[in-house]
mmCIF file with all atom_site columns, C-alpha atoms in Angstrom:
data_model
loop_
_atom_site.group_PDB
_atom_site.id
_atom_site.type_symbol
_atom_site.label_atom_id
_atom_site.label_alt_id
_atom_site.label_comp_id
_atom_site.label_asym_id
_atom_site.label_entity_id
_atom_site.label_seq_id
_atom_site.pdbx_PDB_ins_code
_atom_site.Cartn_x
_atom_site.Cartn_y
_atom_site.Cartn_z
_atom_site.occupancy
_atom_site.B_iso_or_equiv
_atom_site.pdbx_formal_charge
_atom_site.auth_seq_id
_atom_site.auth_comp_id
_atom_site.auth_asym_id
_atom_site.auth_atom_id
_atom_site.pdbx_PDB_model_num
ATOM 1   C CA . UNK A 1 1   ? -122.600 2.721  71.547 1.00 0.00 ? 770 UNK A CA 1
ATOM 2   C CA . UNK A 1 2   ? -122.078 5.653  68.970 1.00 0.00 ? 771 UNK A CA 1
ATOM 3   C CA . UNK A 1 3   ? -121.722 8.894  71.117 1.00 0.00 ? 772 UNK A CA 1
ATOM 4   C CA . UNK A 1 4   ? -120.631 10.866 68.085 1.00 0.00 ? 773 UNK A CA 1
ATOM 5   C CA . UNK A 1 5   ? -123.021 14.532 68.069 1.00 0.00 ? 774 UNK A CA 1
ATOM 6   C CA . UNK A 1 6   ? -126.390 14.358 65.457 1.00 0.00 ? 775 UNK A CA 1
ATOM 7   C CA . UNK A 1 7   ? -125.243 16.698 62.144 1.00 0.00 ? 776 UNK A CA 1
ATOM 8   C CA . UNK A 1 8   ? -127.291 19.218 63.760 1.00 0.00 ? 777 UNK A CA 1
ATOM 9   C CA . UNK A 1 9   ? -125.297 19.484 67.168 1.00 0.00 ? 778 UNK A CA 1
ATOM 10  C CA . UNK A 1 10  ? -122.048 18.873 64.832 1.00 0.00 ? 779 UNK A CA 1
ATOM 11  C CA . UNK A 1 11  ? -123.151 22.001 62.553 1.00 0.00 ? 780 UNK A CA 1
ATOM 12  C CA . UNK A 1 12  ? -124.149 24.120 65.040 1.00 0.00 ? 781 UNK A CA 1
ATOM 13  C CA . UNK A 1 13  ? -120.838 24.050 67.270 1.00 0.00 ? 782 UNK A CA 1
ATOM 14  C CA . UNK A 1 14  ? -118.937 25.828 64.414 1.00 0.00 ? 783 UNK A CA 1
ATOM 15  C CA . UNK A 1 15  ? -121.064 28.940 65.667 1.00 0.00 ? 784 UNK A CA 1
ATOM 16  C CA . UNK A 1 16  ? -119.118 30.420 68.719 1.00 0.00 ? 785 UNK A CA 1
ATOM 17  C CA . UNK A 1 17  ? -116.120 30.085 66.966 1.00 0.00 ? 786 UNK A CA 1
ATOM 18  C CA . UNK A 1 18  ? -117.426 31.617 63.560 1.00 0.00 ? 787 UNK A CA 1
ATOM 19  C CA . UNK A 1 19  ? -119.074 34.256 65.552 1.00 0.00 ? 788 UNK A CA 1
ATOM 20  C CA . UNK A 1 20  ? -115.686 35.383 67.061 1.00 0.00 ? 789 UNK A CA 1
ATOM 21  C CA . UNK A 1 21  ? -114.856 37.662 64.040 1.00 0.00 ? 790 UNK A CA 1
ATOM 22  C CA . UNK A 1 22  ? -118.150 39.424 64.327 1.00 0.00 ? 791 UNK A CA 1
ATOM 23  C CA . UNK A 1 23  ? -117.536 42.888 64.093 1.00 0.00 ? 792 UNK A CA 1
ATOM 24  C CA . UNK A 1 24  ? -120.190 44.380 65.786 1.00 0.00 ? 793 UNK A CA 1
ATOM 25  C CA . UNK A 1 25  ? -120.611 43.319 69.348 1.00 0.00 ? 794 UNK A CA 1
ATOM 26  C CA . UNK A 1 26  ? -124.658 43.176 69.410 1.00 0.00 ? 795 UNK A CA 1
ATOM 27  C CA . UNK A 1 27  ? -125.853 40.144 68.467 1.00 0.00 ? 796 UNK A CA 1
ATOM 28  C CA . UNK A 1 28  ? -122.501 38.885 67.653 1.00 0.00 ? 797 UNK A CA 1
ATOM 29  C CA . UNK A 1 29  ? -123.971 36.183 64.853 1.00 0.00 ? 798 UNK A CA 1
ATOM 30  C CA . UNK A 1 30  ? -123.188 33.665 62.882 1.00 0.00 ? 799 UNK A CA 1
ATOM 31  C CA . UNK A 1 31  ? -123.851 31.254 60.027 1.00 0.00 ? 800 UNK A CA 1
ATOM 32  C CA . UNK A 1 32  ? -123.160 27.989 58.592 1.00 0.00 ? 801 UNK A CA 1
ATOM 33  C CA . UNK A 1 33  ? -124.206 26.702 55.197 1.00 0.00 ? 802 UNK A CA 1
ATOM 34  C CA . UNK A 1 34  ? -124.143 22.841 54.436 1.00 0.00 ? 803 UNK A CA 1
ATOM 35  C CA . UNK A 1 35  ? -125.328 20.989 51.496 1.00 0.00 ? 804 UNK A CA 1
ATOM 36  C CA . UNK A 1 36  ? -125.154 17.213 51.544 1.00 0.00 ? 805 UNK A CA 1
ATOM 37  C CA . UNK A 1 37  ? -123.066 17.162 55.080 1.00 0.00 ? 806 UNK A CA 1
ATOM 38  C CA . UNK A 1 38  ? -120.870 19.614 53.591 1.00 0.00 ? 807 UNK A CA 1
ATOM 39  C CA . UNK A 1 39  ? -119.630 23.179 55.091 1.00 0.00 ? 808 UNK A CA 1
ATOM 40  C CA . UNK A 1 40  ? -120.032 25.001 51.297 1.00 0.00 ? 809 UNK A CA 1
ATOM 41  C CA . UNK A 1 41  ? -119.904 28.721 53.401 1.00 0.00 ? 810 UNK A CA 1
ATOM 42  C CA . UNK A 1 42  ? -120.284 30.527 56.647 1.00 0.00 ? 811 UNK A CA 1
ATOM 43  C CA . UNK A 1 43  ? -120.685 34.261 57.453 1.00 0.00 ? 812 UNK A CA 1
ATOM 44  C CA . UNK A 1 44  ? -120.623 36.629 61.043 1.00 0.00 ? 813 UNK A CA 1
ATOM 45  C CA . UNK A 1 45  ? -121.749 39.844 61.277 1.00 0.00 ? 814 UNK A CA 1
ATOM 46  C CA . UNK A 1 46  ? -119.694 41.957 60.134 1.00 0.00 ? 815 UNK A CA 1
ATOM 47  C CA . UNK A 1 47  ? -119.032 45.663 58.350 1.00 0.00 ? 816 UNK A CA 1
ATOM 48  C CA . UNK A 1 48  ? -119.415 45.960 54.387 1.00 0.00 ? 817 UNK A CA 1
ATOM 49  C CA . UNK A 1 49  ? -115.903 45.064 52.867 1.00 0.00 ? 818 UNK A CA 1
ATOM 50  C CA . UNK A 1 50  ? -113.614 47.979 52.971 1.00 0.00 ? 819 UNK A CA 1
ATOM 51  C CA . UNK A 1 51  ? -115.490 50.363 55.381 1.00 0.00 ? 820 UNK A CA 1
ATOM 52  C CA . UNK A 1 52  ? -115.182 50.925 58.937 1.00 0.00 ? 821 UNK A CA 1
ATOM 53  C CA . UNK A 1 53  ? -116.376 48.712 62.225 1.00 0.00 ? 822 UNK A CA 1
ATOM 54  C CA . UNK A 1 54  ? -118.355 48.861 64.694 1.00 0.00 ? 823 UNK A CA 1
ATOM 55  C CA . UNK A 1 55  ? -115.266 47.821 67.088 1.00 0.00 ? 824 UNK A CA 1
ATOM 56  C CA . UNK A 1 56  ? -113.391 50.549 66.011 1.00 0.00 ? 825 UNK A CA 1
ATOM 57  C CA . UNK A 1 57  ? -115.648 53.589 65.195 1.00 0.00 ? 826 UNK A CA 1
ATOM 58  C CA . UNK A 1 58  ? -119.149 52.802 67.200 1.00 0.00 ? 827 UNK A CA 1
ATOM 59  C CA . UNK A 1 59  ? -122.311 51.567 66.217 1.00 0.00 ? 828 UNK A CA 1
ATOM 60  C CA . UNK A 1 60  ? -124.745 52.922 63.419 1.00 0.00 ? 829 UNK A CA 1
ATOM 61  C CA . UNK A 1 61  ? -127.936 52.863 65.038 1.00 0.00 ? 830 UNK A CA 1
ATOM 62  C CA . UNK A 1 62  ? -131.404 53.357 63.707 1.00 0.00 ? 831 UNK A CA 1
ATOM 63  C CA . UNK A 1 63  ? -134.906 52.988 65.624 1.00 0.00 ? 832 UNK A CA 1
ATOM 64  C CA . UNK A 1 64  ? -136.955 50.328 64.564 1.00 0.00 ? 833 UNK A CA 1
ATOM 65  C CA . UNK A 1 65  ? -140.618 49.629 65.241 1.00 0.00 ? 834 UNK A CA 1
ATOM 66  C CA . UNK A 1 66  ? -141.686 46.176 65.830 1.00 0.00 ? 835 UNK A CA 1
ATOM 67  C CA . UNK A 1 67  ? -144.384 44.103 65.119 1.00 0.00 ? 836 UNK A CA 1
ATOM 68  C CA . UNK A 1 68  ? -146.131 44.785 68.583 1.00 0.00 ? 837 UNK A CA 1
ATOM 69  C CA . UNK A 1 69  ? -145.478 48.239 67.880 1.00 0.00 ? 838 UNK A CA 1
ATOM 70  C CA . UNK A 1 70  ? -142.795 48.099 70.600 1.00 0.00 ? 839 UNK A CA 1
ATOM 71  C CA . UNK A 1 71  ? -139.532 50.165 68.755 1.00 0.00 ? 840 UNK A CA 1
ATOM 72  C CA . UNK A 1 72  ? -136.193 48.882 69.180 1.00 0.00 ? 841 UNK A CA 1
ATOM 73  C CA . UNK A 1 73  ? -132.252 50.130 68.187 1.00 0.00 ? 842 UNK A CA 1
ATOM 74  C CA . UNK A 1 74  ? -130.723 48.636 65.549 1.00 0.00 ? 843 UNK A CA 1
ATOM 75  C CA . UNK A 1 75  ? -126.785 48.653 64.745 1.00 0.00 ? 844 UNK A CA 1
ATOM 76  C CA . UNK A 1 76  ? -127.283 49.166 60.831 1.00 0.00 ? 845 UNK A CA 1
ATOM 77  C CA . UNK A 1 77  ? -123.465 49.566 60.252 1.00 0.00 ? 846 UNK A CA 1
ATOM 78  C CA . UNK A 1 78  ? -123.136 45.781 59.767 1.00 0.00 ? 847 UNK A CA 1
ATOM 79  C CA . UNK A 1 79  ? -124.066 42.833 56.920 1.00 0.00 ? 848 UNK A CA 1
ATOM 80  C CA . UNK A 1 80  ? -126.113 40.247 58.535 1.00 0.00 ? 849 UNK A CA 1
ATOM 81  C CA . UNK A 1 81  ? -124.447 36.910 59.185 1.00 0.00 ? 850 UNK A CA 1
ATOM 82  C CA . UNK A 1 82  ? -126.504 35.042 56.922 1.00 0.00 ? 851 UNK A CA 1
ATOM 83  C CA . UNK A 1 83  ? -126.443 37.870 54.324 1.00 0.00 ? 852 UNK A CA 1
ATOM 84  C CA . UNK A 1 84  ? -122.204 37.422 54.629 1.00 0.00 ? 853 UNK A CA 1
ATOM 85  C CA . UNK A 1 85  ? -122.479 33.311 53.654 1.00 0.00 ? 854 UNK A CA 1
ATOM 86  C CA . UNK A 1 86  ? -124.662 34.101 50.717 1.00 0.00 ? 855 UNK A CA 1
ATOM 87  C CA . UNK A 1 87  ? -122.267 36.544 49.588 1.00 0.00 ? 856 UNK A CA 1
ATOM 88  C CA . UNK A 1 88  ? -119.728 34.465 50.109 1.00 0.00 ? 857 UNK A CA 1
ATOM 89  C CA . UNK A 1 89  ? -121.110 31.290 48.439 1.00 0.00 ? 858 UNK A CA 1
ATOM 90  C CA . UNK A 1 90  ? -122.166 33.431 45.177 1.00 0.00 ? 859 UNK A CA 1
ATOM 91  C CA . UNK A 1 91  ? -118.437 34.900 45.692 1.00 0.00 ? 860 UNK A CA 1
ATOM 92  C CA . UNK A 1 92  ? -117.628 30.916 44.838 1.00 0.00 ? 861 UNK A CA 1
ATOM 93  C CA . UNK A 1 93  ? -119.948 30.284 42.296 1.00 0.00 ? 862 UNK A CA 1
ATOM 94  C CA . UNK A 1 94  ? -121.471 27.929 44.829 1.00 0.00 ? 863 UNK A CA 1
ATOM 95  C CA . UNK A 1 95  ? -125.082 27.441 45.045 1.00 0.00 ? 864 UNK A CA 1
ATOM 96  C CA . UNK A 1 96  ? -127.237 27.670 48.263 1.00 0.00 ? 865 UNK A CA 1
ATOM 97  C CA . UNK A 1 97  ? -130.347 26.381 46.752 1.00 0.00 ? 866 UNK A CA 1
ATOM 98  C CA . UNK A 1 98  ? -131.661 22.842 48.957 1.00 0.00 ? 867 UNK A CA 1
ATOM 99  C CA . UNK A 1 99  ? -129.084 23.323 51.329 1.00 0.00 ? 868 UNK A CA 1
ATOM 100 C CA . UNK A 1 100 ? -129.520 23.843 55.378 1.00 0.00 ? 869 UNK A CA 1
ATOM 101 C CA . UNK A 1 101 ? -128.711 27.222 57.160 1.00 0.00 ? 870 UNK A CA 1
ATOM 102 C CA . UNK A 1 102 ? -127.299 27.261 60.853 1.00 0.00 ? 871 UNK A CA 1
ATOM 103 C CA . UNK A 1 103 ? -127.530 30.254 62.723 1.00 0.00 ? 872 UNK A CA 1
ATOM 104 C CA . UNK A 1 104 ? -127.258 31.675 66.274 1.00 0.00 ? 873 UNK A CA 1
ATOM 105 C CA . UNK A 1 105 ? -130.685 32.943 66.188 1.00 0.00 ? 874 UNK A CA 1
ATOM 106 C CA . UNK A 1 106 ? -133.742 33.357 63.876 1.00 0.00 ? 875 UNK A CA 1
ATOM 107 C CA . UNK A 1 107 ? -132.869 35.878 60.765 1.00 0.00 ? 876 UNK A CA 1
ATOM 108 C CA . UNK A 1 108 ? -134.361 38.823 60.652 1.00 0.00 ? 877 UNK A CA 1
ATOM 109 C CA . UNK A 1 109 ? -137.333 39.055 58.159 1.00 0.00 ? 878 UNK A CA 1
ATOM 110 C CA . UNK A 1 110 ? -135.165 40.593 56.108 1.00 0.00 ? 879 UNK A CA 1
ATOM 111 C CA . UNK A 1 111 ? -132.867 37.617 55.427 1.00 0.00 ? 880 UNK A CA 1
ATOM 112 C CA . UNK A 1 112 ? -135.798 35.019 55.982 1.00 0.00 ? 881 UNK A CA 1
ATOM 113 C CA . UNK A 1 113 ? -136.821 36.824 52.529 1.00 0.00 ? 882 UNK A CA 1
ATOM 114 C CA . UNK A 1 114 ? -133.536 36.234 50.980 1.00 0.00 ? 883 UNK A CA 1
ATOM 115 C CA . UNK A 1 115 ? -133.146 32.824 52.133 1.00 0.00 ? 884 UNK A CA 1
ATOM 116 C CA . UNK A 1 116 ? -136.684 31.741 50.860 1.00 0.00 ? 885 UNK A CA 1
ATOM 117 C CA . UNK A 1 117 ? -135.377 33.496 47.449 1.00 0.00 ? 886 UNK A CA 1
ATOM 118 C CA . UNK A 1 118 ? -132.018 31.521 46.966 1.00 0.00 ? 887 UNK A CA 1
ATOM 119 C CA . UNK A 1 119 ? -133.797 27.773 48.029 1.00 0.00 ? 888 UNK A CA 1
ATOM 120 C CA . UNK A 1 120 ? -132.880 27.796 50.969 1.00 0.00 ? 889 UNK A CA 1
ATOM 121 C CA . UNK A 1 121 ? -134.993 24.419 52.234 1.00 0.00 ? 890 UNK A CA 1
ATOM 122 C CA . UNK A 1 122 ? -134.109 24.126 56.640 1.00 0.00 ? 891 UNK A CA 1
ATOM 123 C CA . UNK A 1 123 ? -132.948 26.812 59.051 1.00 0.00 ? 892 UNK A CA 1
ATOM 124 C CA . UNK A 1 124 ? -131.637 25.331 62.750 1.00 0.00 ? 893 UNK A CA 1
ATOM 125 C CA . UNK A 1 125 ? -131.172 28.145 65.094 1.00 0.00 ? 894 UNK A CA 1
ATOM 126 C CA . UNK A 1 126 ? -129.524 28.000 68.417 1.00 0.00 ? 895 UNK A CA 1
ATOM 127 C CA . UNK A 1 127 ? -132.294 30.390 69.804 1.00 0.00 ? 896 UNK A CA 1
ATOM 128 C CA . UNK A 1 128 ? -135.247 32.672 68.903 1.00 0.00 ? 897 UNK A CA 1
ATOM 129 C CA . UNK A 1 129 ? -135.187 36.233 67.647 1.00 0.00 ? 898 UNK A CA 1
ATOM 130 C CA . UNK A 1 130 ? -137.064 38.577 69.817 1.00 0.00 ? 899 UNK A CA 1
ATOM 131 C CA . UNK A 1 131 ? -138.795 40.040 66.579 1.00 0.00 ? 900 UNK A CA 1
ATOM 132 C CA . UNK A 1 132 ? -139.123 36.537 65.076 1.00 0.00 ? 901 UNK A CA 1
ATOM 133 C CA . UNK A 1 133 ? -143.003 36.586 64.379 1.00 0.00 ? 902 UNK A CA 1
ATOM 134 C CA . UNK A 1 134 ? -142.893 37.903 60.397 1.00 0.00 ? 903 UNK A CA 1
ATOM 135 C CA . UNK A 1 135 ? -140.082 35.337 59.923 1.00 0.00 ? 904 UNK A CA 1
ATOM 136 C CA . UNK A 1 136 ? -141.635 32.169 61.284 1.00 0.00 ? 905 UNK A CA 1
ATOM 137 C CA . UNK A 1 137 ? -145.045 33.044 58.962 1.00 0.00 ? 906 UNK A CA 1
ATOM 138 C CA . UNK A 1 138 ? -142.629 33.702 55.800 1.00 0.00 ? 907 UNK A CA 1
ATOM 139 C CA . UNK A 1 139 ? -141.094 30.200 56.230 1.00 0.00 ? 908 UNK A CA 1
ATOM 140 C CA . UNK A 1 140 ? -144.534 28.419 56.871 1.00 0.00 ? 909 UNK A CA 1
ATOM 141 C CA . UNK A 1 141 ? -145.722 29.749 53.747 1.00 0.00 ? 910 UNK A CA 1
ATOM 142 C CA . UNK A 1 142 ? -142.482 28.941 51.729 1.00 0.00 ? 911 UNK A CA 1
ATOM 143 C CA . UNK A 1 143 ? -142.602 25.298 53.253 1.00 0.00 ? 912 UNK A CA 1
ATOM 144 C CA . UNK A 1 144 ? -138.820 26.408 54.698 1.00 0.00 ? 913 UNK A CA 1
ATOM 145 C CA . UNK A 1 145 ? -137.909 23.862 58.064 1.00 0.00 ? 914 UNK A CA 1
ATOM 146 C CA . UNK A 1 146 ? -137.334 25.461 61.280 1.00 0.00 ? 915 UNK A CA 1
ATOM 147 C CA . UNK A 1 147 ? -136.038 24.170 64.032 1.00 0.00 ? 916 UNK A CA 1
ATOM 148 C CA . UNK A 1 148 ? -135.309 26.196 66.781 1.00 0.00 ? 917 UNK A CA 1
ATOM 149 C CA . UNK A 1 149 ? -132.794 24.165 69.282 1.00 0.00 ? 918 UNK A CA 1
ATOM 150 C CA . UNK A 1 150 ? -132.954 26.298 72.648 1.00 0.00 ? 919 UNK A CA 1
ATOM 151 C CA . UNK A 1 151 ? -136.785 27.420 73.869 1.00 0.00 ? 920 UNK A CA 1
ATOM 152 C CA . UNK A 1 152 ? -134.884 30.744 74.273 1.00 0.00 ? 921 UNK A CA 1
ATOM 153 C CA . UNK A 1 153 ? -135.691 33.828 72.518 1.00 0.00 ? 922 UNK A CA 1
ATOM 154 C CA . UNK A 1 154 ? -132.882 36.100 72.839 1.00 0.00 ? 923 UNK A CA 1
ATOM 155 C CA . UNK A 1 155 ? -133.231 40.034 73.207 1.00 0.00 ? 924 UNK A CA 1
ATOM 156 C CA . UNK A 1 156 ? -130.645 42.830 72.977 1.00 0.00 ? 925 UNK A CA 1
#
């Protein structure tokens, strides 16, 4: 009997430790990228290089209005999780393009843009993104996988 975890359960348990050097305490993300059963970068979310964080100075925070015209606070102050392991991977010369993403929740529309444009071809998310809507219809129409693990959608 082989009790070893599925890749996905094996990827995704990196998270919570990843996620530890967030530096902004809302949301608290993070991100693994694997090509061919291989960790080739991860990311948290975290201040641009250099400049101050959230954990030390407060949060930047913009209102946002939502697709159901509800509005929301955003912490701006901060570089997405998955926005970090692209940077990171093009830091390395390392392309993204084919490979699977593993996040703690559903990116933002923002960064399901910029993972359709670097080939990004499956996202597995530990939960779903309160906003989530645009970002699930951007992936249909780019033929991107989701998989969403946990029927949870997670709000902050």
């Amino acid at each position: 009997m082989d009790n070893r975890p599925s890749w996905d359960d094996y990827f995704l348990s990196f998270l919570p430790i990843i996620s530890q050097r967030a530096t902004c305490d809302r949301g608290k993300s993070s991100c693994l990228i694997v090509m061919d059963k291989r960790i080739i970068s991860t990311g948290y979310v975290g201040s641009i290089t250099g400049q101050s964080h959230c954990s030390e100075v407060g949060h930047l925070m913009v209102k946002k209005l939502n697709n159901d015209n509800s509005v929301s606070e955003h912490c701006i102050r901060t570089v997405h999780a998955e926005q970090n392991a692209i940077a990171q991977a093009v830091k390395n010369g390392v392309s993204v393009e084919r490979s699977t993403i593993y996040v703690t929740m559903e990116p933002c529309d923002a960064c399901a843009r910029l993972l359709i444009q670097c080939g990004i071809a499956r996202v597995v998310c530990q939960k779903y993104y309160h906003n989530g809507q645009l970002t699930r219809e951007l992936f249909r129409e780019a033929n991107v996988e989701l998989f969403v693990i946990n029927n949870v959608e997670l709000k902050y």
